[in-house]
Amino acid sequence: EKFIVFPNPTQDFIIFESLKLSEKPGSIMISDMKGVVLKEVVIQPNSKRNVIDISHFVPGMYTLRIKYVDAKATTQLIYKSDK
């Protein structure tokens, strides 16, 4: 395993943490359940942790597509607003 994403379910933010540093950048794409990309984040080379703000999202289910260190992963994210 090269990375973890947490918490899930979440409120306001997600954290991407790399377990293996890379000289190459990576990316995280967050889309709604219709496939519309709402946010794209570049993971900088040798970055250990990225906090991604999703507080402006509507509560619901989202898809995360992650590319990092020659690995690709797709996972579902549940966003619950505390507002």
PDB file of N, CA, C and O in Angstrom:
ATOM      1  N   GLU A   1       0.840  -1.179   0.000  1.00  0.00           N
ATOM      2  CA  GLU A   1       0.000   0.000   0.000  1.00  0.00           C
ATOM      3  C   GLU A   1       0.887   1.246   0.000  1.00  0.00           C
ATOM      4  O   GLU A   1       1.822   1.340   0.771  1.00  0.00           O
ATOM      5  N   LYS A   2       0.546   2.196  -0.865  1.00  0.00           N
ATOM      6  CA  LYS A   2       1.381   3.380  -1.023  1.00  0.00           C
ATOM      7  C   LYS A   2       0.793   4.637  -0.383  1.00  0.00           C
ATOM      8  O   LYS A   2       1.480   5.619  -0.186  1.00  0.00           O
ATOM      9  N   PHE A   3      -0.507   4.592  -0.071  1.00  0.00           N
ATOM     10  CA  PHE A   3      -1.153   5.770   0.514  1.00  0.00           C
ATOM     11  C   PHE A   3      -2.428   5.367   1.243  1.00  0.00           C
ATOM     12  O   PHE A   3      -2.951   4.267   1.047  1.00  0.00           O
ATOM     13  N   ILE A   4      -2.914   6.291   2.096  1.00  0.00           N
ATOM     14  CA  ILE A   4      -4.210   6.130   2.740  1.00  0.00           C
ATOM     15  C   ILE A   4      -4.966   7.446   2.629  1.00  0.00           C
ATOM     16  O   ILE A   4      -4.359   8.522   2.525  1.00  0.00           O
ATOM     17  N   VAL A   5      -6.288   7.359   2.620  1.00  0.00           N
ATOM     18  CA  VAL A   5      -7.153   8.530   2.587  1.00  0.00           C
ATOM     19  C   VAL A   5      -8.143   8.369   3.740  1.00  0.00           C
ATOM     20  O   VAL A   5      -8.775   7.321   3.874  1.00  0.00           O
ATOM     21  N   PHE A   6      -8.255   9.386   4.557  1.00  0.00           N
ATOM     22  CA  PHE A   6      -9.148   9.319   5.719  1.00  0.00           C
ATOM     23  C   PHE A   6      -9.574  10.711   6.120  1.00  0.00           C
ATOM     24  O   PHE A   6      -8.977  11.681   5.642  1.00  0.00           O
ATOM     25  N   PRO A   7     -10.548  10.916   6.977  1.00  0.00           N
ATOM     26  CA  PRO A   7     -11.527   9.960   7.472  1.00  0.00           C
ATOM     27  C   PRO A   7     -12.609   9.703   6.433  1.00  0.00           C
ATOM     28  O   PRO A   7     -12.784  10.499   5.507  1.00  0.00           O
ATOM     29  N   ASN A   8     -13.321   8.627   6.572  1.00  0.00           N
ATOM     30  CA  ASN A   8     -14.431   8.289   5.679  1.00  0.00           C
ATOM     31  C   ASN A   8     -15.423   7.454   6.468  1.00  0.00           C
ATOM     32  O   ASN A   8     -15.096   6.333   6.821  1.00  0.00           O
ATOM     33  N   PRO A   9     -16.595   8.014   6.769  1.00  0.00           N
ATOM     34  CA  PRO A   9     -17.166   9.298   6.351  1.00  0.00           C
ATOM     35  C   PRO A   9     -16.392  10.485   6.940  1.00  0.00           C
ATOM     36  O   PRO A   9     -15.648  10.329   7.896  1.00  0.00           O
ATOM     37  N   THR A  10     -16.610  11.639   6.315  1.00  0.00           N
ATOM     38  CA  THR A  10     -15.881  12.835   6.719  1.00  0.00           C
ATOM     39  C   THR A  10     -16.796  14.034   6.846  1.00  0.00           C
ATOM     40  O   THR A  10     -17.930  14.016   6.371  1.00  0.00           O
ATOM     41  N   GLN A  11     -16.269  15.069   7.474  1.00  0.00           N
ATOM     42  CA  GLN A  11     -16.915  16.374   7.541  1.00  0.00           C
ATOM     43  C   GLN A  11     -15.855  17.421   7.213  1.00  0.00           C
ATOM     44  O   GLN A  11     -14.844  17.495   7.906  1.00  0.00           O
ATOM     45  N   ASP A  12     -16.059  18.145   6.154  1.00  0.00           N
ATOM     46  CA  ASP A  12     -15.255  19.317   5.785  1.00  0.00           C
ATOM     47  C   ASP A  12     -13.905  19.069   5.115  1.00  0.00           C
ATOM     48  O   ASP A  12     -13.425  19.900   4.391  1.00  0.00           O
ATOM     49  N   PHE A  13     -13.229  17.941   5.364  1.00  0.00           N
ATOM     50  CA  PHE A  13     -11.922  17.734   4.736  1.00  0.00           C
ATOM     51  C   PHE A  13     -11.593  16.244   4.666  1.00  0.00           C
ATOM     52  O   PHE A  13     -12.166  15.436   5.403  1.00  0.00           O
ATOM     53  N   ILE A  14     -10.663  15.914   3.780  1.00  0.00           N
ATOM     54  CA  ILE A  14     -10.077  14.576   3.759  1.00  0.00           C
ATOM     55  C   ILE A  14      -8.563  14.741   3.808  1.00  0.00           C
ATOM     56  O   ILE A  14      -8.027  15.780   3.431  1.00  0.00           O
ATOM     57  N   ILE A  15      -7.903  13.715   4.285  1.00  0.00           N
ATOM     58  CA  ILE A  15      -6.442  13.734   4.376  1.00  0.00           C
ATOM     59  C   ILE A  15      -5.886  12.620   3.501  1.00  0.00           C
ATOM     60  O   ILE A  15      -6.322  11.469   3.614  1.00  0.00           O
ATOM     61  N   PHE A  16      -4.969  12.993   2.619  1.00  0.00           N
ATOM     62  CA  PHE A  16      -4.226  12.019   1.817  1.00  0.00           C
ATOM     63  C   PHE A  16      -2.856  11.904   2.457  1.00  0.00           C
ATOM     64  O   PHE A  16      -2.160  12.902   2.624  1.00  0.00           O
ATOM     65  N   GLU A  17      -2.482  10.698   2.843  1.00  0.00           N
ATOM     66  CA  GLU A  17      -1.168  10.496   3.460  1.00  0.00           C
ATOM     67  C   GLU A  17      -0.398   9.444   2.670  1.00  0.00           C
ATOM     68  O   GLU A  17      -0.882   8.327   2.470  1.00  0.00           O
ATOM     69  N   SER A  18       0.787   9.830   2.215  1.00  0.00           N
ATOM     70  CA  SER A  18       1.605   8.887   1.444  1.00  0.00           C
ATOM     71  C   SER A  18       2.447   8.047   2.390  1.00  0.00           C
ATOM     72  O   SER A  18       3.027   8.546   3.345  1.00  0.00           O
ATOM     73  N   LEU A  19       2.463   6.745   2.122  1.00  0.00           N
ATOM     74  CA  LEU A  19       3.254   5.809   2.922  1.00  0.00           C
ATOM     75  C   LEU A  19       4.592   5.547   2.257  1.00  0.00           C
ATOM     76  O   LEU A  19       5.475   4.942   2.839  1.00  0.00           O
ATOM     77  N   LYS A  20       4.717   6.019   1.022  1.00  0.00           N
ATOM     78  CA  LYS A  20       5.960   5.881   0.268  1.00  0.00           C
ATOM     79  C   LYS A  20       6.148   7.175  -0.522  1.00  0.00           C
ATOM     80  O   LYS A  20       5.338   7.500  -1.378  1.00  0.00           O
ATOM     81  N   LEU A  21       7.172   7.935  -0.207  1.00  0.00           N
ATOM     82  CA  LEU A  21       7.395   9.207  -0.888  1.00  0.00           C
ATOM     83  C   LEU A  21       7.804   8.958  -2.335  1.00  0.00           C
ATOM     84  O   LEU A  21       8.416   7.943  -2.663  1.00  0.00           O
ATOM     85  N   SER A  22       7.448   9.911  -3.190  1.00  0.00           N
ATOM     86  CA  SER A  22       7.726   9.781  -4.611  1.00  0.00           C
ATOM     87  C   SER A  22       8.350  11.053  -5.158  1.00  0.00           C
ATOM     88  O   SER A  22       7.996  12.157  -4.745  1.00  0.00           O
ATOM     89  N   GLU A  23       9.260  10.894  -6.098  1.00  0.00           N
ATOM     90  CA  GLU A  23       9.867  12.035  -6.784  1.00  0.00           C
ATOM     91  C   GLU A  23       8.911  12.610  -7.828  1.00  0.00           C
ATOM     92  O   GLU A  23       9.129  13.703  -8.333  1.00  0.00           O
ATOM     93  N   LYS A  24       7.862  11.852  -8.149  1.00  0.00           N
ATOM     94  CA  LYS A  24       6.899  12.280  -9.175  1.00  0.00           C
ATOM     95  C   LYS A  24       5.628  12.799  -8.510  1.00  0.00           C
ATOM     96  O   LYS A  24       5.241  12.312  -7.447  1.00  0.00           O
ATOM     97  N   PRO A  25       4.975  13.774  -9.154  1.00  0.00           N
ATOM     98  CA  PRO A  25       3.700  14.245  -8.602  1.00  0.00           C
ATOM     99  C   PRO A  25       2.603  13.204  -8.820  1.00  0.00           C
ATOM    100  O   PRO A  25       2.718  12.336  -9.682  1.00  0.00           O
ATOM    101  N   GLY A  26       1.566  13.307  -8.022  1.00  0.00           N
ATOM    102  CA  GLY A  26       0.388  12.459  -8.185  1.00  0.00           C
ATOM    103  C   GLY A  26      -0.833  13.340  -8.320  1.00  0.00           C
ATOM    104  O   GLY A  26      -0.721  14.566  -8.390  1.00  0.00           O
ATOM    105  N   SER A  27      -2.007  12.734  -8.338  1.00  0.00           N
ATOM    106  CA  SER A  27      -3.223  13.526  -8.455  1.00  0.00           C
ATOM    107  C   SER A  27      -4.398  12.848  -7.770  1.00  0.00           C
ATOM    108  O   SER A  27      -4.447  11.626  -7.642  1.00  0.00           O
ATOM    109  N   ILE A  28      -5.327  13.678  -7.320  1.00  0.00           N
ATOM    110  CA  ILE A  28      -6.585  13.214  -6.750  1.00  0.00           C
ATOM    111  C   ILE A  28      -7.691  13.967  -7.476  1.00  0.00           C
ATOM    112  O   ILE A  28      -7.667  15.193  -7.555  1.00  0.00           O
ATOM    113  N   MET A  29      -8.640  13.219  -8.015  1.00  0.00           N
ATOM    114  CA  MET A  29      -9.805  13.794  -8.659  1.00  0.00           C
ATOM    115  C   MET A  29     -11.028  13.407  -7.845  1.00  0.00           C
ATOM    116  O   MET A  29     -11.209  12.226  -7.533  1.00  0.00           O
ATOM    117  N   ILE A  30     -11.840  14.386  -7.485  1.00  0.00           N
ATOM    118  CA  ILE A  30     -13.062  14.115  -6.739  1.00  0.00           C
ATOM    119  C   ILE A  30     -14.239  14.451  -7.650  1.00  0.00           C
ATOM    120  O   ILE A  30     -14.325  15.567  -8.169  1.00  0.00           O
ATOM    121  N   SER A  31     -15.119  13.473  -7.844  1.00  0.00           N
ATOM    122  CA  SER A  31     -16.275  13.697  -8.700  1.00  0.00           C
ATOM    123  C   SER A  31     -17.556  13.271  -7.994  1.00  0.00           C
ATOM    124  O   SER A  31     -17.525  12.469  -7.055  1.00  0.00           O
ATOM    125  N   ASP A  32     -18.664  13.835  -8.466  1.00  0.00           N
ATOM    126  CA  ASP A  32     -19.949  13.431  -7.904  1.00  0.00           C
ATOM    127  C   ASP A  32     -20.372  12.104  -8.526  1.00  0.00           C
ATOM    128  O   ASP A  32     -19.660  11.549  -9.375  1.00  0.00           O
ATOM    129  N   MET A  33     -21.505  11.591  -8.144  1.00  0.00           N
ATOM    130  CA  MET A  33     -21.938  10.275  -8.608  1.00  0.00           C
ATOM    131  C   MET A  33     -22.363  10.277 -10.078  1.00  0.00           C
ATOM    132  O   MET A  33     -22.536   9.231 -10.680  1.00  0.00           O
ATOM    133  N   LYS A  34     -22.496  11.462 -10.669  1.00  0.00           N
ATOM    134  CA  LYS A  34     -22.789  11.560 -12.108  1.00  0.00           C
ATOM    135  C   LYS A  34     -21.511  11.586 -12.938  1.00  0.00           C
ATOM    136  O   LYS A  34     -21.551  11.616 -14.146  1.00  0.00           O
ATOM    137  N   GLY A  35     -20.352  11.643 -12.255  1.00  0.00           N
ATOM    138  CA  GLY A  35     -19.078  11.670 -12.954  1.00  0.00           C
ATOM    139  C   GLY A  35     -18.528  13.062 -13.206  1.00  0.00           C
ATOM    140  O   GLY A  35     -17.483  13.216 -13.828  1.00  0.00           O
ATOM    141  N   VAL A  36     -19.206  14.082 -12.713  1.00  0.00           N
ATOM    142  CA  VAL A  36     -18.745  15.461 -12.887  1.00  0.00           C
ATOM    143  C   VAL A  36     -17.595  15.728 -11.913  1.00  0.00           C
ATOM    144  O   VAL A  36     -17.744  15.562 -10.702  1.00  0.00           O
ATOM    145  N   VAL A  37     -16.441  16.127 -12.453  1.00  0.00           N
ATOM    146  CA  VAL A  37     -15.271  16.401 -11.614  1.00  0.00           C
ATOM    147  C   VAL A  37     -15.480  17.732 -10.892  1.00  0.00           C
ATOM    148  O   VAL A  37     -15.684  18.769 -11.518  1.00  0.00           O
ATOM    149  N   LEU A  38     -15.422  17.686  -9.567  1.00  0.00           N
ATOM    150  CA  LEU A  38     -15.650  18.868  -8.740  1.00  0.00           C
ATOM    151  C   LEU A  38     -14.356  19.487  -8.236  1.00  0.00           C
ATOM    152  O   LEU A  38     -14.300  20.679  -7.955  1.00  0.00           O
ATOM    153  N   LYS A  39     -13.321  18.663  -8.109  1.00  0.00           N
ATOM    154  CA  LYS A  39     -12.055  19.177  -7.590  1.00  0.00           C
ATOM    155  C   LYS A  39     -10.927  18.272  -8.053  1.00  0.00           C
ATOM    156  O   LYS A  39     -11.062  17.056  -8.069  1.00  0.00           O
ATOM    157  N   GLU A  40      -9.803  18.898  -8.445  1.00  0.00           N
ATOM    158  CA  GLU A  40      -8.587  18.170  -8.790  1.00  0.00           C
ATOM    159  C   GLU A  40      -7.460  18.731  -7.935  1.00  0.00           C
ATOM    160  O   GLU A  40      -7.314  19.931  -7.801  1.00  0.00           O
ATOM    161  N   VAL A  41      -6.690  17.826  -7.347  1.00  0.00           N
ATOM    162  CA  VAL A  41      -5.597  18.226  -6.475  1.00  0.00           C
ATOM    163  C   VAL A  41      -4.316  17.554  -6.965  1.00  0.00           C
ATOM    164  O   VAL A  41      -4.314  16.359  -7.249  1.00  0.00           O
ATOM    165  N   VAL A  42      -3.243  18.336  -7.052  1.00  0.00           N
ATOM    166  CA  VAL A  42      -1.935  17.781  -7.409  1.00  0.00           C
ATOM    167  C   VAL A  42      -1.209  17.431  -6.119  1.00  0.00           C
ATOM    168  O   VAL A  42      -1.131  18.247  -5.196  1.00  0.00           O
ATOM    169  N   ILE A  43      -0.704  16.211  -6.055  1.00  0.00           N
ATOM    170  CA  ILE A  43       0.108  15.783  -4.918  1.00  0.00           C
ATOM    171  C   ILE A  43       1.557  16.099  -5.283  1.00  0.00           C
ATOM    172  O   ILE A  43       2.096  15.518  -6.223  1.00  0.00           O
ATOM    173  N   GLN A  44       2.148  17.012  -4.566  1.00  0.00           N
ATOM    174  CA  GLN A  44       3.510  17.439  -4.882  1.00  0.00           C
ATOM    175  C   GLN A  44       4.521  16.320  -4.594  1.00  0.00           C
ATOM    176  O   GLN A  44       4.307  15.516  -3.687  1.00  0.00           O
ATOM    177  N   PRO A  45       5.605  16.267  -5.368  1.00  0.00           N
ATOM    178  CA  PRO A  45       6.646  15.258  -5.102  1.00  0.00           C
ATOM    179  C   PRO A  45       7.143  15.339  -3.657  1.00  0.00           C
ATOM    180  O   PRO A  45       7.239  16.434  -3.088  1.00  0.00           O
ATOM    181  N   ASN A  46       7.414  14.173  -3.075  1.00  0.00           N
ATOM    182  CA  ASN A  46       7.931  14.053  -1.704  1.00  0.00           C
ATOM    183  C   ASN A  46       7.029  14.680  -0.643  1.00  0.00           C
ATOM    184  O   ASN A  46       7.494  15.113   0.400  1.00  0.00           O
ATOM    185  N   SER A  47       5.734  14.728  -0.939  1.00  0.00           N
ATOM    186  CA  SER A  47       4.763  15.273   0.003  1.00  0.00           C
ATOM    187  C   SER A  47       4.220  14.145   0.877  1.00  0.00           C
ATOM    188  O   SER A  47       3.743  13.135   0.366  1.00  0.00           O
ATOM    189  N   LYS A  48       4.284  14.314   2.176  1.00  0.00           N
ATOM    190  CA  LYS A  48       3.848  13.275   3.114  1.00  0.00           C
ATOM    191  C   LYS A  48       2.343  13.323   3.355  1.00  0.00           C
ATOM    192  O   LYS A  48       1.681  12.306   3.434  1.00  0.00           O
ATOM    193  N   ARG A  49       1.786  14.548   3.485  1.00  0.00           N
ATOM    194  CA  ARG A  49       0.381  14.680   3.854  1.00  0.00           C
ATOM    195  C   ARG A  49      -0.250  15.872   3.149  1.00  0.00           C
ATOM    196  O   ARG A  49       0.349  16.937   3.058  1.00  0.00           O
ATOM    197  N   ASN A  50      -1.466  15.665   2.647  1.00  0.00           N
ATOM    198  CA  ASN A  50      -2.244  16.728   2.010  1.00  0.00           C
ATOM    199  C   ASN A  50      -3.622  16.762   2.653  1.00  0.00           C
ATOM    200  O   ASN A  50      -4.284  15.728   2.742  1.00  0.00           O
ATOM    201  N   VAL A  51      -4.039  17.940   3.088  1.00  0.00           N
ATOM    202  CA  VAL A  51      -5.389  18.124   3.622  1.00  0.00           C
ATOM    203  C   VAL A  51      -6.202  18.791   2.521  1.00  0.00           C
ATOM    204  O   VAL A  51      -5.813  19.838   1.998  1.00  0.00           O
ATOM    205  N   ILE A  52      -7.317  18.165   2.163  1.00  0.00           N
ATOM    206  CA  ILE A  52      -8.141  18.650   1.053  1.00  0.00           C
ATOM    207  C   ILE A  52      -9.481  19.126   1.601  1.00  0.00           C
ATOM    208  O   ILE A  52     -10.234  18.350   2.194  1.00  0.00           O
ATOM    209  N   ASP A  53      -9.756  20.408   1.399  1.00  0.00           N
ATOM    210  CA  ASP A  53     -10.990  21.026   1.893  1.00  0.00           C
ATOM    211  C   ASP A  53     -12.154  20.664   0.970  1.00  0.00           C
ATOM    212  O   ASP A  53     -12.100  20.922  -0.230  1.00  0.00           O
ATOM    213  N   ILE A  54     -13.187  20.062   1.535  1.00  0.00           N
ATOM    214  CA  ILE A  54     -14.401  19.784   0.758  1.00  0.00           C
ATOM    215  C   ILE A  54     -15.625  20.384   1.457  1.00  0.00           C
ATOM    216  O   ILE A  54     -16.750  19.963   1.226  1.00  0.00           O
ATOM    217  N   SER A  55     -15.401  21.376   2.308  1.00  0.00           N
ATOM    218  CA  SER A  55     -16.482  21.961   3.105  1.00  0.00           C
ATOM    219  C   SER A  55     -17.566  22.618   2.251  1.00  0.00           C
ATOM    220  O   SER A  55     -18.697  22.771   2.708  1.00  0.00           O
ATOM    221  N   HIS A  56     -17.240  22.980   1.021  1.00  0.00           N
ATOM    222  CA  HIS A  56     -18.230  23.620   0.150  1.00  0.00           C
ATOM    223  C   HIS A  56     -19.054  22.594  -0.633  1.00  0.00           C
ATOM    224  O   HIS A  56     -19.984  22.957  -1.335  1.00  0.00           O
ATOM    225  N   PHE A  57     -18.741  21.304  -0.496  1.00  0.00           N
ATOM    226  CA  PHE A  57     -19.501  20.250  -1.171  1.00  0.00           C
ATOM    227  C   PHE A  57     -20.864  20.079  -0.491  1.00  0.00           C
ATOM    228  O   PHE A  57     -21.014  20.347   0.685  1.00  0.00           O
ATOM    229  N   VAL A  58     -21.818  19.581  -1.257  1.00  0.00           N
ATOM    230  CA  VAL A  58     -23.122  19.220  -0.715  1.00  0.00           C
ATOM    231  C   VAL A  58     -22.965  17.839  -0.062  1.00  0.00           C
ATOM    232  O   VAL A  58     -22.262  16.991  -0.610  1.00  0.00           O
ATOM    233  N   PRO A  59     -23.577  17.587   1.077  1.00  0.00           N
ATOM    234  CA  PRO A  59     -23.479  16.261   1.675  1.00  0.00           C
ATOM    235  C   PRO A  59     -23.920  15.168   0.698  1.00  0.00           C
ATOM    236  O   PRO A  59     -24.883  15.343  -0.040  1.00  0.00           O
ATOM    237  N   GLY A  60     -23.190  14.065   0.670  1.00  0.00           N
ATOM    238  CA  GLY A  60     -23.533  12.969  -0.230  1.00  0.00           C
ATOM    239  C   GLY A  60     -22.345  12.061  -0.492  1.00  0.00           C
ATOM    240  O   GLY A  60     -21.343  12.097   0.217  1.00  0.00           O
ATOM    241  N   MET A  61     -22.477  11.253  -1.557  1.00  0.00           N
ATOM    242  CA  MET A  61     -21.429  10.310  -1.951  1.00  0.00           C
ATOM    243  C   MET A  61     -20.597  10.915  -3.075  1.00  0.00           C
ATOM    244  O   MET A  61     -21.137  11.536  -3.990  1.00  0.00           O
ATOM    245  N   TYR A  62     -19.290  10.673  -3.018  1.00  0.00           N
ATOM    246  CA  TYR A  62     -18.365  11.160  -4.028  1.00  0.00           C
ATOM    247  C   TYR A  62     -17.382  10.052  -4.392  1.00  0.00           C
ATOM    248  O   TYR A  62     -17.167   9.125  -3.612  1.00  0.00           O
ATOM    249  N   THR A  63     -16.785  10.165  -5.571  1.00  0.00           N
ATOM    250  CA  THR A  63     -15.783   9.205  -6.020  1.00  0.00           C
ATOM    251  C   THR A  63     -14.423   9.892  -6.025  1.00  0.00           C
ATOM    252  O   THR A  63     -14.288  10.994  -6.546  1.00  0.00           O
ATOM    253  N   LEU A  64     -13.433   9.221  -5.444  1.00  0.00           N
ATOM    254  CA  LEU A  64     -12.049   9.706  -5.465  1.00  0.00           C
ATOM    255  C   LEU A  64     -11.268   8.828  -6.428  1.00  0.00           C
ATOM    256  O   LEU A  64     -11.300   7.605  -6.309  1.00  0.00           O
ATOM    257  N   ARG A  65     -10.577   9.454  -7.373  1.00  0.00           N
ATOM    258  CA  ARG A  65      -9.673   8.735  -8.264  1.00  0.00           C
ATOM    259  C   ARG A  65      -8.268   9.233  -7.950  1.00  0.00           C
ATOM    260  O   ARG A  65      -7.972  10.414  -8.115  1.00  0.00           O
ATOM    261  N   ILE A  66      -7.431   8.325  -7.509  1.00  0.00           N
ATOM    262  CA  ILE A  66      -6.093   8.688  -7.042  1.00  0.00           C
ATOM    263  C   ILE A  66      -5.046   8.019  -7.922  1.00  0.00           C
ATOM    264  O   ILE A  66      -5.138   6.828  -8.211  1.00  0.00           O
ATOM    265  N   LYS A  67      -4.069   8.813  -8.360  1.00  0.00           N
ATOM    266  CA  LYS A  67      -2.910   8.289  -9.086  1.00  0.00           C
ATOM    267  C   LYS A  67      -1.677   8.715  -8.306  1.00  0.00           C
ATOM    268  O   LYS A  67      -1.463   9.911  -8.092  1.00  0.00           O
ATOM    269  N   TYR A  68      -0.882   7.730  -7.877  1.00  0.00           N
ATOM    270  CA  TYR A  68       0.285   8.052  -7.058  1.00  0.00           C
ATOM    271  C   TYR A  68       1.268   6.891  -7.101  1.00  0.00           C
ATOM    272  O   TYR A  68       0.894   5.741  -6.872  1.00  0.00           O
ATOM    273  N   VAL A  69       2.528   7.154  -7.362  1.00  0.00           N
ATOM    274  CA  VAL A  69       3.617   6.178  -7.382  1.00  0.00           C
ATOM    275  C   VAL A  69       3.225   4.932  -8.183  1.00  0.00           C
ATOM    276  O   VAL A  69       3.168   3.833  -7.657  1.00  0.00           O
ATOM    277  N   ASP A  70       2.918   5.113  -9.436  1.00  0.00           N
ATOM    278  CA  ASP A  70       2.571   4.005 -10.324  1.00  0.00           C
ATOM    279  C   ASP A  70       1.379   3.187  -9.838  1.00  0.00           C
ATOM    280  O   ASP A  70       1.209   2.038 -10.245  1.00  0.00           O
ATOM    281  N   ALA A  71       0.574   3.729  -8.954  1.00  0.00           N
ATOM    282  CA  ALA A  71      -0.626   3.045  -8.473  1.00  0.00           C
ATOM    283  C   ALA A  71      -1.842   3.904  -8.798  1.00  0.00           C
ATOM    284  O   ALA A  71      -1.768   5.130  -8.818  1.00  0.00           O
ATOM    285  N   LYS A  72      -2.943   3.233  -9.063  1.00  0.00           N
ATOM    286  CA  LYS A  72      -4.216   3.914  -9.287  1.00  0.00           C
ATOM    287  C   LYS A  72      -5.244   3.288  -8.367  1.00  0.00           C
ATOM    288  O   LYS A  72      -5.243   2.076  -8.174  1.00  0.00           O
ATOM    289  N   ALA A  73      -6.103   4.117  -7.803  1.00  0.00           N
ATOM    290  CA  ALA A  73      -7.151   3.614  -6.918  1.00  0.00           C
ATOM    291  C   ALA A  73      -8.403   4.458  -7.102  1.00  0.00           C
ATOM    292  O   ALA A  73      -8.323   5.663  -7.352  1.00  0.00           O
ATOM    293  N   THR A  74      -9.535   3.811  -6.973  1.00  0.00           N
ATOM    294  CA  THR A  74     -10.818   4.503  -6.983  1.00  0.00           C
ATOM    295  C   THR A  74     -11.566   4.068  -5.735  1.00  0.00           C
ATOM    296  O   THR A  74     -11.623   2.884  -5.417  1.00  0.00           O
ATOM    297  N   THR A  75     -12.116   5.039  -5.016  1.00  0.00           N
ATOM    298  CA  THR A  75     -12.844   4.721  -3.791  1.00  0.00           C
ATOM    299  C   THR A  75     -14.023   5.665  -3.633  1.00  0.00           C
ATOM    300  O   THR A  75     -14.045   6.753  -4.224  1.00  0.00           O
ATOM    301  N   GLN A  76     -14.994   5.254  -2.850  1.00  0.00           N
ATOM    302  CA  GLN A  76     -16.154   6.086  -2.561  1.00  0.00           C
ATOM    303  C   GLN A  76     -15.905   6.864  -1.275  1.00  0.00           C
ATOM    304  O   GLN A  76     -15.283   6.347  -0.338  1.00  0.00           O
ATOM    305  N   LEU A  77     -16.395   8.084  -1.242  1.00  0.00           N
ATOM    306  CA  LEU A  77     -16.254   8.953  -0.076  1.00  0.00           C
ATOM    307  C   LEU A  77     -17.634   9.400   0.341  1.00  0.00           C
ATOM    308  O   LEU A  77     -18.451   9.787  -0.502  1.00  0.00           O
ATOM    309  N   ILE A  78     -17.906   9.361   1.638  1.00  0.00           N
ATOM    310  CA  ILE A  78     -19.163   9.864   2.170  1.00  0.00           C
ATOM    311  C   ILE A  78     -18.869  11.170   2.891  1.00  0.00           C
ATOM    312  O   ILE A  78     -18.027  11.219   3.788  1.00  0.00           O
ATOM    313  N   TYR A  79     -19.570  12.233   2.478  1.00  0.00           N
ATOM    314  CA  TYR A  79     -19.391  13.542   3.095  1.00  0.00           C
ATOM    315  C   TYR A  79     -20.664  13.879   3.868  1.00  0.00           C
ATOM    316  O   TYR A  79     -21.746  13.904   3.298  1.00  0.00           O
ATOM    317  N   LYS A  80     -20.511  14.108   5.165  1.00  0.00           N
ATOM    318  CA  LYS A  80     -21.628  14.498   6.027  1.00  0.00           C
ATOM    319  C   LYS A  80     -21.348  15.882   6.554  1.00  0.00           C
ATOM    320  O   LYS A  80     -20.319  16.108   7.188  1.00  0.00           O
ATOM    321  N   SER A  81     -22.256  16.788   6.322  1.00  0.00           N
ATOM    322  CA  SER A  81     -22.072  18.144   6.819  1.00  0.00           C
ATOM    323  C   SER A  81     -22.527  18.234   8.269  1.00  0.00           C
ATOM    324  O   SER A  81     -23.512  17.613   8.659  1.00  0.00           O
ATOM    325  N   ASP A  82     -21.811  19.019   9.053  1.00  0.00           N
ATOM    326  CA  ASP A  82     -22.236  19.229  10.437  1.00  0.00           C
ATOM    327  C   ASP A  82     -22.936  20.586  10.585  1.00  0.00           C
ATOM    328  O   ASP A  82     -23.158  21.060  11.666  1.00  0.00           O
ATOM    329  N   LYS A  83     -23.248  21.183   9.446  1.00  0.00           N
ATOM    330  CA  LYS A  83     -23.854  22.517   9.460  1.00  0.00           C
ATOM    331  C   LYS A  83     -25.363  22.425   9.562  1.00  0.00           C
ATOM    332  O   LYS A  83     -25.983  21.495   9.182  1.00  0.00           O
TER     333      LYS A  83
END
